[in-house]
PDB file of C-alpha atoms and ligand atoms in Angstrom:
ATOM      1  CA  MET D   1      20.212   3.970 -30.727  1.00 92.00           C
ATOM      2  CA  ASP D   2      22.452   2.906 -27.851  1.00 97.00           C
ATOM      3  CA  LEU D   3      23.647   6.023 -25.999  1.00 98.00           C
ATOM      4  CA  ASN D   4      26.450   4.012 -24.295  1.00 98.00           C
ATOM      5  CA  LEU D   5      25.290   5.166 -20.915  1.00 98.00           C
ATOM      6  CA  ALA D   6      25.368   1.703 -19.307  1.00 98.00           C
ATOM      7  CA  GLY D   7      27.519   1.723 -16.195  1.00 98.00           C
ATOM      8  CA  ARG D   8      28.152   5.471 -16.314  1.00 98.00           C
ATOM      9  CA  ARG D   9      27.872   7.139 -12.903  1.00 98.00           C
ATOM     10  CA  ALA D  10      25.469  10.108 -12.655  1.00 99.00           C
ATOM     11  CA  LEU D  11      24.384  12.649 -10.088  1.00 98.00           C
ATOM     12  CA  VAL D  12      21.367  14.737 -11.004  1.00 98.00           C
ATOM     13  CA  THR D  13      20.691  17.412  -8.395  1.00 98.00           C
ATOM     14  CA  GLY D  14      17.027  18.081  -7.694  1.00 98.00           C
ATOM     15  CA  SER D  15      15.971  14.631  -8.942  1.00 98.00           C
ATOM     16  CA  SER D  16      13.369  14.155  -6.201  1.00 98.00           C
ATOM     17  CA  SER D  17      10.777  15.663  -8.549  1.00 97.00           C
ATOM     18  CA  GLY D  18      10.094  17.256 -11.966  1.00 97.00           C
ATOM     19  CA  ILE D  19      12.713  17.438 -14.692  1.00 98.00           C
ATOM     20  CA  GLY D  20      15.414  15.922 -12.524  1.00 98.00           C
ATOM     21  CA  GLU D  21      13.218  12.949 -11.609  1.00 98.00           C
ATOM     22  CA  ALA D  22      12.365  12.292 -15.251  1.00 98.00           C
ATOM     23  CA  THR D  23      16.067  12.445 -16.055  1.00 98.00           C
ATOM     24  CA  VAL D  24      17.219   9.972 -13.387  1.00 98.00           C
ATOM     25  CA  ARG D  25      14.416   7.618 -14.475  1.00 98.00           C
ATOM     26  CA  MET D  26      15.561   7.843 -18.125  1.00 98.00           C
ATOM     27  CA  LEU D  27      19.252   7.549 -17.286  1.00 98.00           C
ATOM     28  CA  ALA D  28      18.513   4.445 -15.171  1.00 98.00           C
ATOM     29  CA  GLU D  29      16.509   2.945 -18.052  1.00 98.00           C
ATOM     30  CA  GLU D  30      19.575   3.485 -20.224  1.00 98.00           C
ATOM     31  CA  GLY D  31      21.649   1.510 -17.723  1.00 98.00           C
ATOM     32  CA  ALA D  32      23.426   4.400 -15.972  1.00 98.00           C
ATOM     33  CA  ILE D  33      24.165   4.177 -12.248  1.00 98.00           C
ATOM     34  CA  VAL D  34      22.279   7.059 -10.657  1.00 98.00           C
ATOM     35  CA  VAL D  35      21.907   8.826  -7.325  1.00 98.00           C
ATOM     36  CA  VAL D  36      18.678  10.657  -6.481  1.00 98.00           C
ATOM     37  CA  GLN D  37      19.227  14.055  -4.891  1.00 98.00           C
ATOM     38  CA  GLY D  38      16.972  16.586  -3.245  1.00 98.00           C
ATOM     39  CA  ARG D  39      16.058  17.959   0.148  1.00 97.00           C
ATOM     40  CA  ASN D  40      13.045  15.712   0.682  1.00 97.00           C
ATOM     41  CA  ARG D  41      14.466  12.354   1.772  1.00 98.00           C
ATOM     42  CA  GLU D  42      11.226  10.441   1.691  1.00 98.00           C
ATOM     43  CA  ARG D  43      10.487  11.377  -1.939  1.00 98.00           C
ATOM     44  CA  ALA D  44      14.095  10.768  -3.016  1.00 98.00           C
ATOM     45  CA  GLU D  45      14.185   7.344  -1.370  1.00 98.00           C
ATOM     46  CA  LYS D  46      10.877   6.326  -2.942  1.00 98.00           C
ATOM     47  CA  ILE D  47      12.132   7.238  -6.443  1.00 98.00           C
ATOM     48  CA  ALA D  48      15.493   5.574  -5.770  1.00 98.00           C
ATOM     49  CA  GLU D  49      13.768   2.336  -4.843  1.00 98.00           C
ATOM     50  CA  GLU D  50      11.472   2.421  -7.878  1.00 98.00           C
ATOM     51  CA  ILE D  51      14.331   2.867 -10.367  1.00 98.00           C
ATOM     52  CA  GLY D  52      16.964   0.779  -8.616  1.00 98.00           C
ATOM     53  CA  ALA D  53      19.254   3.779  -7.952  1.00 98.00           C
ATOM     54  CA  ALA D  54      22.577   3.339  -6.200  1.00 98.00           C
ATOM     55  CA  GLY D  55      21.344   5.583  -3.388  1.00 98.00           C
ATOM     56  CA  VAL D  56      20.274   9.087  -2.395  1.00 98.00           C
ATOM     57  CA  ALA D  57      22.228  12.217  -1.516  1.00 98.00           C
ATOM     58  CA  ILE D  58      20.110  14.500   0.580  1.00 98.00           C
ATOM     59  CA  GLY D  59      20.618  18.179   1.256  1.00 97.00           C
ATOM     60  CA  ASP D  60      20.307  21.805   0.182  1.00 96.00           C
ATOM     61  CA  VAL D  61      23.048  22.395  -2.397  1.00 96.00           C
ATOM     62  CA  SER D  62      22.907  26.161  -1.984  1.00 93.00           C
ATOM     63  CA  SER D  63      25.583  26.038   0.705  1.00 92.00           C
ATOM     64  CA  ASP D  64      29.264  24.964   0.550  1.00 91.00           C
ATOM     65  CA  GLU D  65      29.111  22.456   3.406  1.00 93.00           C
ATOM     66  CA  VAL D  66      26.070  20.631   2.066  1.00 95.00           C
ATOM     67  CA  ALA D  67      27.417  20.545  -1.506  1.00 95.00           C
ATOM     68  CA  ASP D  68      30.537  18.873  -0.015  1.00 96.00           C
ATOM     69  CA  SER D  69      28.480  16.238   1.775  1.00 97.00           C
ATOM     70  CA  VAL D  70      26.164  15.651  -1.206  1.00 98.00           C
ATOM     71  CA  CYS D  71      29.183  15.072  -3.447  1.00 98.00           C
ATOM     72  CA  ALA D  72      30.783  12.698  -0.951  1.00 98.00           C
ATOM     73  CA  GLU D  73      27.528  10.797  -0.339  1.00 98.00           C
ATOM     74  CA  ALA D  74      26.887  10.476  -4.109  1.00 98.00           C
ATOM     75  CA  THR D  75      30.438   9.334  -4.861  1.00 98.00           C
ATOM     76  CA  ALA D  76      30.285   6.664  -2.135  1.00 98.00           C
ATOM     77  CA  ALA D  77      26.901   5.380  -3.361  1.00 98.00           C
ATOM     78  CA  LEU D  78      28.018   5.370  -7.006  1.00 98.00           C
ATOM     79  CA  GLY D  79      31.170   3.429  -6.143  1.00 98.00           C
ATOM     80  CA  GLY D  80      33.392   5.876  -8.053  1.00 98.00           C
ATOM     81  CA  ASN D  81      33.648   9.464  -9.171  1.00 98.00           C
ATOM     82  CA  ILE D  82      30.689  11.357 -10.620  1.00 98.00           C
ATOM     83  CA  GLU D  83      31.054  11.156 -14.391  1.00 98.00           C
ATOM     84  CA  ILE D  84      27.766  12.845 -15.329  1.00 99.00           C
ATOM     85  CA  LEU D  85      26.796  15.882 -13.301  1.00 98.00           C
ATOM     86  CA  MET D  86      23.483  17.541 -14.048  1.00 98.00           C
ATOM     87  CA  ASN D  87      23.074  20.728 -12.048  1.00 98.00           C
ATOM     88  CA  ASN D  88      19.301  20.851 -12.073  1.00 98.00           C
ATOM     89  CA  ALA D  89      18.289  21.784  -8.486  1.00 98.00           C
ATOM     90  CA  GLY D  90      16.721  25.214  -8.645  1.00 97.00           C
ATOM     91  CA  GLY D  91      13.681  27.295  -9.023  1.00 94.00           C
ATOM     92  CA  SER D  92      13.014  30.569  -7.310  1.00 93.00           C
ATOM     93  CA  PRO D  93      13.269  30.255  -3.542  1.00 94.00           C
ATOM     94  CA  THR D  94      12.016  33.838  -3.142  1.00 94.00           C
ATOM     95  CA  GLY D  95       8.772  33.563  -5.112  1.00 89.00           C
ATOM     96  CA  ASN D  96       9.176  36.957  -6.714  1.00 91.00           C
ATOM     97  CA  SER D  97       7.735  35.991 -10.096  1.00 87.00           C
ATOM     98  CA  SER D  98       5.177  38.854  -9.915  1.00 86.00           C
ATOM     99  CA  VAL D  99       7.496  41.406  -8.266  1.00 94.00           C
ATOM    100  CA  PRO D 100       9.170  44.201 -10.298  1.00 96.00           C
ATOM    101  CA  PRO D 101      12.946  44.485 -10.094  1.00 97.00           C
ATOM    102  CA  ALA D 102      12.944  47.774  -8.174  1.00 97.00           C
ATOM    103  CA  GLU D 103      11.080  46.086  -5.309  1.00 98.00           C
ATOM    104  CA  ILE D 104      13.307  43.012  -4.999  1.00 98.00           C
ATOM    105  CA  SER D 105      15.883  43.104  -2.197  1.00 98.00           C
ATOM    106  CA  ALA D 106      19.586  42.445  -2.657  1.00 98.00           C
ATOM    107  CA  ALA D 107      19.164  39.563  -0.199  1.00 98.00           C
ATOM    108  CA  ASP D 108      16.606  37.922  -2.551  1.00 98.00           C
ATOM    109  CA  PHE D 109      19.023  38.331  -5.483  1.00 98.00           C
ATOM    110  CA  ALA D 110      21.760  36.680  -3.393  1.00 98.00           C
ATOM    111  CA  ARG D 111      19.453  33.803  -2.392  1.00 97.00           C
ATOM    112  CA  ASN D 112      18.550  33.067  -5.981  1.00 98.00           C
ATOM    113  CA  TYR D 113      22.219  33.302  -6.984  1.00 98.00           C
ATOM    114  CA  HIS D 114      23.154  30.720  -4.356  1.00 97.00           C
ATOM    115  CA  THR D 115      20.440  28.316  -5.520  1.00 97.00           C
ATOM    116  CA  ASN D 116      20.494  28.744  -9.295  1.00 98.00           C
ATOM    117  CA  ALA D 117      24.106  29.640 -10.034  1.00 98.00           C
ATOM    118  CA  LEU D 118      26.432  28.910  -7.125  1.00 98.00           C
ATOM    119  CA  ALA D 119      25.042  25.382  -6.433  1.00 98.00           C
ATOM    120  CA  ALA D 120      26.359  24.445  -9.895  1.00 98.00           C
ATOM    121  CA  VAL D 121      29.650  26.276  -9.380  1.00 98.00           C
ATOM    122  CA  ARG D 122      30.240  24.353  -6.130  1.00 97.00           C
ATOM    123  CA  LEU D 123      29.519  20.929  -7.554  1.00 98.00           C
ATOM    124  CA  CYS D 124      31.554  21.572 -10.726  1.00 98.00           C
ATOM    125  CA  LYS D 125      34.531  22.562  -8.609  1.00 97.00           C
ATOM    126  CA  LEU D 126      34.210  19.375  -6.541  1.00 97.00           C
ATOM    127  CA  CYS D 127      33.674  16.994  -9.468  1.00 98.00           C
ATOM    128  CA  ILE D 128      35.991  18.313 -12.183  1.00 98.00           C
ATOM    129  CA  PRO D 129      39.380  17.184 -10.749  1.00 98.00           C
ATOM    130  CA  ASP D 130      38.307  13.482 -10.860  1.00 98.00           C
ATOM    131  CA  MET D 131      36.723  14.005 -14.305  1.00 98.00           C
ATOM    132  CA  VAL D 132      40.042  15.422 -15.557  1.00 98.00           C
ATOM    133  CA  ALA D 133      41.995  12.536 -14.007  1.00 98.00           C
ATOM    134  CA  ASN D 134      39.706  10.033 -15.729  1.00 98.00           C
ATOM    135  CA  LYS D 135      39.545  12.039 -18.989  1.00 98.00           C
ATOM    136  CA  PHE D 136      35.748  11.923 -19.042  1.00 98.00           C
ATOM    137  CA  GLY D 137      32.974  14.147 -17.808  1.00 98.00           C
ATOM    138  CA  ARG D 138      29.559  15.418 -18.836  1.00 98.00           C
ATOM    139  CA  ILE D 139      28.197  18.521 -17.128  1.00 99.00           C
ATOM    140  CA  ILE D 140      24.693  19.764 -17.851  1.00 99.00           C
ATOM    141  CA  ASN D 141      23.545  22.994 -16.255  1.00 98.00           C
ATOM    142  CA  VAL D 142      19.785  23.523 -16.223  1.00 98.00           C
ATOM    143  CA  SER D 143      18.855  27.130 -16.893  1.00 98.00           C
ATOM    144  CA  SER D 144      15.584  28.753 -17.956  1.00 97.00           C
ATOM    145  CA  ALA D 145      14.121  30.554 -20.963  1.00 95.00           C
ATOM    146  CA  VAL D 146      14.066  33.711 -18.774  1.00 95.00           C
ATOM    147  CA  GLY D 147      17.850  33.471 -18.429  1.00 96.00           C
ATOM    148  CA  MET D 148      17.904  34.373 -22.143  1.00 94.00           C
ATOM    149  CA  GLN D 149      14.745  36.470 -22.391  1.00 93.00           C
ATOM    150  CA  PRO D 150      13.906  37.921 -19.017  1.00 94.00           C
ATOM    151  CA  ASN D 151      10.384  38.956 -18.068  1.00 90.00           C
ATOM    152  CA  ASN D 152       9.862  42.287 -16.361  1.00 92.00           C
ATOM    153  CA  MET D 153       9.208  40.461 -13.074  1.00 92.00           C
ATOM    154  CA  GLY D 154      11.300  37.966 -11.092  1.00 95.00           C
ATOM    155  CA  ALA D 155      14.683  39.408 -12.042  1.00 97.00           C
ATOM    156  CA  ASP D 156      16.347  37.742  -9.025  1.00 97.00           C
ATOM    157  CA  TYR D 157      15.672  34.315 -10.591  1.00 97.00           C
ATOM    158  CA  SER D 158      16.295  35.191 -14.268  1.00 98.00           C
ATOM    159  CA  GLY D 159      19.494  37.059 -13.427  1.00 98.00           C
ATOM    160  CA  ALA D 160      20.890  33.996 -11.608  1.00 98.00           C
ATOM    161  CA  LYS D 161      20.066  31.752 -14.579  1.00 98.00           C
ATOM    162  CA  ALA D 162      21.777  34.238 -16.929  1.00 98.00           C
ATOM    163  CA  ALA D 163      24.885  34.001 -14.777  1.00 98.00           C
ATOM    164  CA  LEU D 164      24.735  30.204 -15.019  1.00 98.00           C
ATOM    165  CA  ASN D 165      24.605  30.464 -18.852  1.00 98.00           C
ATOM    166  CA  ASN D 166      27.645  32.696 -18.822  1.00 98.00           C
ATOM    167  CA  TYR D 167      29.553  30.428 -16.437  1.00 98.00           C
ATOM    168  CA  THR D 168      28.789  27.407 -18.622  1.00 98.00           C
ATOM    169  CA  VAL D 169      30.449  28.973 -21.658  1.00 98.00           C
ATOM    170  CA  SER D 170      33.562  29.999 -19.674  1.00 98.00           C
ATOM    171  CA  LEU D 171      33.872  26.578 -18.060  1.00 98.00           C
ATOM    172  CA  ALA D 172      33.496  24.749 -21.367  1.00 98.00           C
ATOM    173  CA  GLY D 173      36.129  26.935 -23.016  1.00 98.00           C
ATOM    174  CA  SER D 174      38.600  26.468 -20.173  1.00 98.00           C
ATOM    175  CA  LEU D 175      38.459  22.649 -20.198  1.00 98.00           C
ATOM    176  CA  LYS D 176      40.598  21.967 -23.211  1.00 97.00           C
ATOM    177  CA  GLY D 177      41.216  18.411 -24.451  1.00 97.00           C
ATOM    178  CA  VAL D 178      40.337  16.735 -21.154  1.00 98.00           C
ATOM    179  CA  GLY D 179      37.249  14.822 -22.278  1.00 98.00           C
ATOM    180  CA  ILE D 180      34.776  16.996 -20.383  1.00 98.00           C
ATOM    181  CA  THR D 181      31.840  18.727 -22.030  1.00 98.00           C
ATOM    182  CA  VAL D 182      29.744  21.444 -20.374  1.00 98.00           C
ATOM    183  CA  ASN D 183      26.376  22.540 -21.767  1.00 98.00           C
ATOM    184  CA  THR D 184      23.253  24.396 -20.799  1.00 98.00           C
ATOM    185  CA  LEU D 185      19.805  22.847 -21.014  1.00 98.00           C
ATOM    186  CA  THR D 186      17.149  25.546 -21.183  1.00 98.00           C
ATOM    187  CA  PRO D 187      13.508  24.623 -20.473  1.00 97.00           C
ATOM    188  CA  GLY D 188      10.547  26.805 -21.364  1.00 94.00           C
ATOM    189  CA  ILE D 189       7.398  26.229 -19.333  1.00 92.00           C
ATOM    190  CA  VAL D 190       7.320  22.628 -18.107  1.00 95.00           C
ATOM    191  CA  MET D 191       4.327  21.141 -16.417  1.00 92.00           C
ATOM    192  CA  VAL D 192       5.682  19.972 -13.072  1.00 94.00           C
ATOM    193  CA  GLU D 193       3.740  19.430  -9.833  1.00 91.00           C
ATOM    194  CA  GLY D 194       5.257  22.574  -8.300  1.00 87.00           C
ATOM    195  CA  LEU D 195       3.766  24.699 -11.083  1.00 87.00           C
ATOM    196  CA  LEU D 196       0.376  23.032 -10.628  1.00 89.00           C
ATOM    197  CA  ARG D 197       0.486  23.797  -6.889  1.00 88.00           C
ATOM    198  CA  TYR D 198       1.319  27.413  -7.720  1.00 84.00           C
ATOM    199  CA  GLY D 199      -1.559  27.583 -10.230  1.00 87.00           C
ATOM    200  CA  SER D 200      -4.045  25.962  -7.847  1.00 91.00           C
ATOM    201  CA  LYS D 201      -3.236  28.623  -5.265  1.00 87.00           C
ATOM    202  CA  ARG D 202      -3.237  31.468  -7.742  1.00 86.00           C
ATOM    203  CA  TYR D 203      -6.662  30.543  -9.199  1.00 90.00           C
ATOM    204  CA  ASP D 204      -8.003  29.208  -5.938  1.00 92.00           C
ATOM    205  CA  LYS D 205      -8.862  25.854  -7.611  1.00 91.00           C
ATOM    206  CA  PRO D 206      -7.500  22.840  -5.769  1.00 90.00           C
ATOM    207  CA  ASP D 207      -8.288  20.317  -8.553  1.00 91.00           C
ATOM    208  CA  LEU D 208      -6.782  22.378 -11.362  1.00 92.00           C
ATOM    209  CA  THR D 209      -5.440  20.235 -14.253  1.00 92.00           C
ATOM    210  CA  PHE D 210      -2.340  20.969 -16.382  1.00 89.00           C
ATOM    211  CA  ASP D 211      -4.624  21.694 -19.401  1.00 89.00           C
ATOM    212  CA  GLU D 212      -6.710  24.215 -17.418  1.00 91.00           C
ATOM    213  CA  LEU D 213      -3.551  25.806 -16.009  1.00 90.00           C
ATOM    214  CA  SER D 214      -1.977  26.307 -19.424  1.00 88.00           C
ATOM    215  CA  GLU D 215      -5.251  27.732 -20.765  1.00 89.00           C
ATOM    216  CA  ARG D 216      -5.476  30.196 -17.894  1.00 90.00           C
ATOM    217  CA  PHE D 217      -1.822  31.221 -18.250  1.00 85.00           C
ATOM    218  CA  VAL D 218      -2.349  31.892 -21.984  1.00 86.00           C
ATOM    219  CA  ASP D 219      -5.642  33.735 -21.380  1.00 88.00           C
ATOM    220  CA  GLU D 220      -3.973  35.922 -18.768  1.00 83.00           C
ATOM    221  CA  GLY D 221      -1.111  36.737 -21.138  1.00 80.00           C
ATOM    222  CA  ILE D 222       1.470  35.174 -18.850  1.00 78.00           C
ATOM    223  CA  PHE D 223       2.916  33.502 -21.928  1.00 78.00           C
ATOM    224  CA  ASP D 224       1.965  32.624 -25.481  1.00 82.00           C
ATOM    225  CA  MET D 225       1.385  29.036 -26.359  1.00 89.00           C
ATOM    226  CA  PRO D 226       4.665  27.869 -27.956  1.00 92.00           C
ATOM    227  CA  PRO D 227       4.571  27.092 -31.693  1.00 94.00           C
ATOM    228  CA  VAL D 228       4.377  23.334 -31.028  1.00 96.00           C
ATOM    229  CA  GLY D 229       0.910  23.968 -29.491  1.00 92.00           C
ATOM    230  CA  ARG D 230       1.509  22.502 -26.055  1.00 91.00           C
ATOM    231  CA  LEU D 231       3.584  23.075 -22.946  1.00 91.00           C
ATOM    232  CA  GLY D 232       6.568  20.933 -22.032  1.00 94.00           C
ATOM    233  CA  VAL D 233       6.647  17.814 -19.936  1.00 95.00           C
ATOM    234  CA  PRO D 234       9.687  16.712 -17.898  1.00 98.00           C
ATOM    235  CA  GLN D 235      10.478  13.888 -20.336  1.00 98.00           C
ATOM    236  CA  ASP D 236      11.052  16.457 -23.130  1.00 98.00           C
ATOM    237  CA  LEU D 237      14.017  17.715 -21.120  1.00 98.00           C
ATOM    238  CA  ALA D 238      15.174  14.289 -19.884  1.00 98.00           C
ATOM    239  CA  MET D 239      15.576  13.084 -23.454  1.00 98.00           C
ATOM    240  CA  VAL D 240      17.973  15.872 -24.356  1.00 98.00           C
ATOM    241  CA  ALA D 241      19.774  15.520 -21.010  1.00 98.00           C
ATOM    242  CA  CYS D 242      20.435  11.847 -21.804  1.00 98.00           C
ATOM    243  CA  MET D 243      21.788  12.786 -25.205  1.00 98.00           C
ATOM    244  CA  LEU D 244      24.137  15.390 -23.663  1.00 98.00           C
ATOM    245  CA  ALA D 245      25.193  12.910 -20.959  1.00 98.00           C
ATOM    246  CA  SER D 246      26.154  10.325 -23.528  1.00 98.00           C
ATOM    247  CA  PRO D 247      29.791   9.591 -24.346  1.00 98.00           C
ATOM    248  CA  LEU D 248      28.663   9.970 -27.969  1.00 98.00           C
ATOM    249  CA  SER D 249      28.142  13.727 -27.415  1.00 98.00           C
ATOM    250  CA  GLY D 250      31.880  14.477 -27.068  1.00 98.00           C
ATOM    251  CA  TYR D 251      31.821  17.158 -29.771  1.00 98.00           C
ATOM    252  CA  ILE D 252      29.114  19.237 -28.135  1.00 98.00           C
ATOM    253  CA  THR D 253      30.357  21.749 -25.548  1.00 98.00           C
ATOM    254  CA  GLY D 254      29.666  25.325 -24.535  1.00 98.00           C
ATOM    255  CA  ALA D 255      26.288  25.007 -26.192  1.00 98.00           C
ATOM    256  CA  ASN D 256      22.844  25.970 -25.057  1.00 97.00           C
ATOM    257  CA  TYR D 257      20.038  23.518 -25.800  1.00 97.00           C
ATOM    258  CA  ARG D 258      16.651  25.214 -25.741  1.00 97.00           C
ATOM    259  CA  VAL D 259      13.846  22.718 -25.158  1.00 97.00           C
ATOM    260  CA  ASP D 260      10.924  25.116 -25.063  1.00 96.00           C
ATOM    261  CA  GLY D 261       8.603  24.161 -27.964  1.00 96.00           C
ATOM    262  CA  GLY D 262       9.855  27.230 -29.797  1.00 95.00           C
ATOM    263  CA  GLN D 263       8.758  29.620 -27.017  1.00 91.00           C
ATOM    264  CA  THR D 264      11.966  31.725 -27.026  1.00 91.00           C
ATOM    265  CA  ARG D 265      12.394  34.098 -29.925  1.00 87.00           C
ATOM    266  CA  GLY D 266      16.087  33.848 -30.497  1.00 83.00           C
ATOM    267  CA  LEU D 267      18.751  32.455 -32.791  1.00 81.00           C
ATOM    268  CA  ASN D 268      19.991  30.156 -30.026  1.00 76.00           C
TER     269      ASN D 268
HETATM  270  N1  NAP O 301       9.225  23.785 -14.691  1.00 76.18           N
HETATM  271  C1  NAP O 301       9.542  24.816 -15.413  1.00 76.18           C
HETATM  272  O1  NAP O 301       8.641  25.418 -16.077  1.00 76.18           O
HETATM  273  C2  NAP O 301      10.966  25.320 -15.537  1.00 76.18           C
HETATM  274  C3  NAP O 301      11.226  26.330 -16.458  1.00 76.18           C
HETATM  275  C4  NAP O 301      12.519  26.812 -16.579  1.00 76.18           C
HETATM  276  C5  NAP O 301      13.536  26.289 -15.797  1.00 76.18           C
HETATM  277  N2  NAP O 301      13.232  25.334 -14.867  1.00 76.18           N
HETATM  278  C6  NAP O 301      14.372  24.840 -14.060  1.00 76.18           C
HETATM  279  O2  NAP O 301      14.376  23.410 -14.083  1.00 76.18           O
HETATM  280  C7  NAP O 301      14.983  22.945 -12.872  1.00 76.18           C
HETATM  281  C8  NAP O 301      14.114  21.853 -12.274  1.00 76.18           C
HETATM  282  O3  NAP O 301      12.910  22.407 -11.865  1.00 76.18           O
HETATM  283  P1  NAP O 301      11.495  21.626 -11.986  1.00 76.18           P
HETATM  284  O4  NAP O 301      10.627  22.458 -12.836  1.00 76.18           O
HETATM  285  O5  NAP O 301      11.724  20.209 -12.321  1.00 76.18           O
HETATM  286  O6  NAP O 301      10.957  21.865 -10.515  1.00 76.18           O
HETATM  287  P2  NAP O 301      10.585  20.911  -9.303  1.00 76.18           P
HETATM  288  O7  NAP O 301       9.676  19.825  -9.787  1.00 76.18           O
HETATM  289  O8  NAP O 301      10.101  21.797  -8.243  1.00 76.18           O
HETATM  290  O9  NAP O 301      11.954  20.269  -8.900  1.00 76.18           O
HETATM  291  C9  NAP O 301      12.954  20.996  -8.313  1.00 76.18           C
HETATM  292  C10 NAP O 301      13.932  20.006  -7.707  1.00 76.18           C
HETATM  293  O10 NAP O 301      15.037  20.756  -7.209  1.00 76.18           O
HETATM  294  C11 NAP O 301      15.223  20.399  -5.834  1.00 76.18           C
HETATM  295  N3  NAP O 301      15.751  21.572  -5.184  1.00 76.18           N
HETATM  296  C12 NAP O 301      15.323  22.848  -5.208  1.00 76.18           C
HETATM  297  N4  NAP O 301      16.126  23.654  -4.525  1.00 76.18           N
HETATM  298  C13 NAP O 301      17.095  22.866  -4.005  1.00 76.18           C
HETATM  299  C14 NAP O 301      18.211  23.076  -3.218  1.00 76.18           C
HETATM  300  N5  NAP O 301      18.502  24.290  -2.776  1.00 76.18           N
HETATM  301  N6  NAP O 301      19.016  22.011  -2.882  1.00 76.18           N
HETATM  302  C15 NAP O 301      18.720  20.779  -3.299  1.00 76.18           C
HETATM  303  N7  NAP O 301      17.658  20.489  -4.061  1.00 76.18           N
HETATM  304  C16 NAP O 301      16.860  21.536  -4.431  1.00 76.18           C
HETATM  305  C17 NAP O 301      13.873  19.923  -5.344  1.00 76.18           C
HETATM  306  O11 NAP O 301      14.107  19.036  -4.264  1.00 76.18           O
HETATM  307  P3  NAP O 301      13.172  18.896  -2.970  1.00 76.18           P
HETATM  308  O12 NAP O 301      11.782  19.113  -3.441  1.00 76.18           O
HETATM  309  O13 NAP O 301      13.457  17.513  -2.515  1.00 76.18           O
HETATM  310  O14 NAP O 301      13.643  19.933  -2.060  1.00 76.18           O
HETATM  311  C18 NAP O 301      13.345  19.200  -6.572  1.00 76.18           C
HETATM  312  O15 NAP O 301      13.886  17.890  -6.665  1.00 76.18           O
HETATM  313  C19 NAP O 301      15.219  24.159 -11.968  1.00 76.18           C
HETATM  314  O16 NAP O 301      16.563  24.553 -12.040  1.00 76.18           O
HETATM  315  C20 NAP O 301      14.277  25.204 -12.592  1.00 76.18           C
HETATM  316  O17 NAP O 301      14.741  26.519 -12.355  1.00 76.18           O
HETATM  317  C21 NAP O 301      12.005  24.816 -14.718  1.00 76.18           C
END
């Protein structure tokens, strides 16, 4: 199936690794013009070269000024306005995944909000006027299963993702008849290098593999193995991101796409 992505201009934030990297690789394979974004210039430039990206846009999108410069740098590299915006940069900058809510500071909540909710708000605000003018836009906000079903720990991260889910529905509803769709993409547990680094440290095992990590997580009761019998890989998410980015997905907006192997117990 041709997703009609050839020549479409895309910015995926946090595409210097993990889910974002898999998505820019897949978008580029589909013929989209992409910019690689992240804070680590060296990694972003390496990926950009490998996939023939239009360029890189480097910086921490959790502040207004940097979001402005990332948007400007991406637009210049793409040679036109951003048509596909995937707000994927995120993760917990505070590392409170084992900390109960009553012990998390307001400053940590604010930090997570800036990274996981406001980074998307900033870039949407910057990109939407041109999308409206051109009557086309695809916005994909990357959330988390804990934004729907929070754990007892790490409420600063899960709360920020829940806010992003809420914002997505409001934004989608407010953009009437202008050719822009806004959706949430919700991963469960996805095996990315960052998670492996975390596991290696947690279990004091430098050569830990993804299989061993998932076994240990399940044994420790950190999560149940999802019904599909394996954990996610970045490409599982990238595939759905490409579908939502496609001009063919014009009837899908305000929706939440769970890509979690059935991990979340919910009707959506
Ligand atoms: N992996 C999972 O199990 C999982 C589960 C649920 C949700 N998610 C969500 O999926 C998204 C992608 O995460 P991932 O798992 O692919 O993790 P990852 O491999 O660590 O990638 C995170 C990416 O985001 C970038 N990034 C982080 N904070 C940033 C900031 N403030 N400004 C600019 N770039 C920033 C990183 O760039 P640099 O390294 O260059 O700084 C990196 O490219 C995140 O929003 C995360 O919350 C992941």
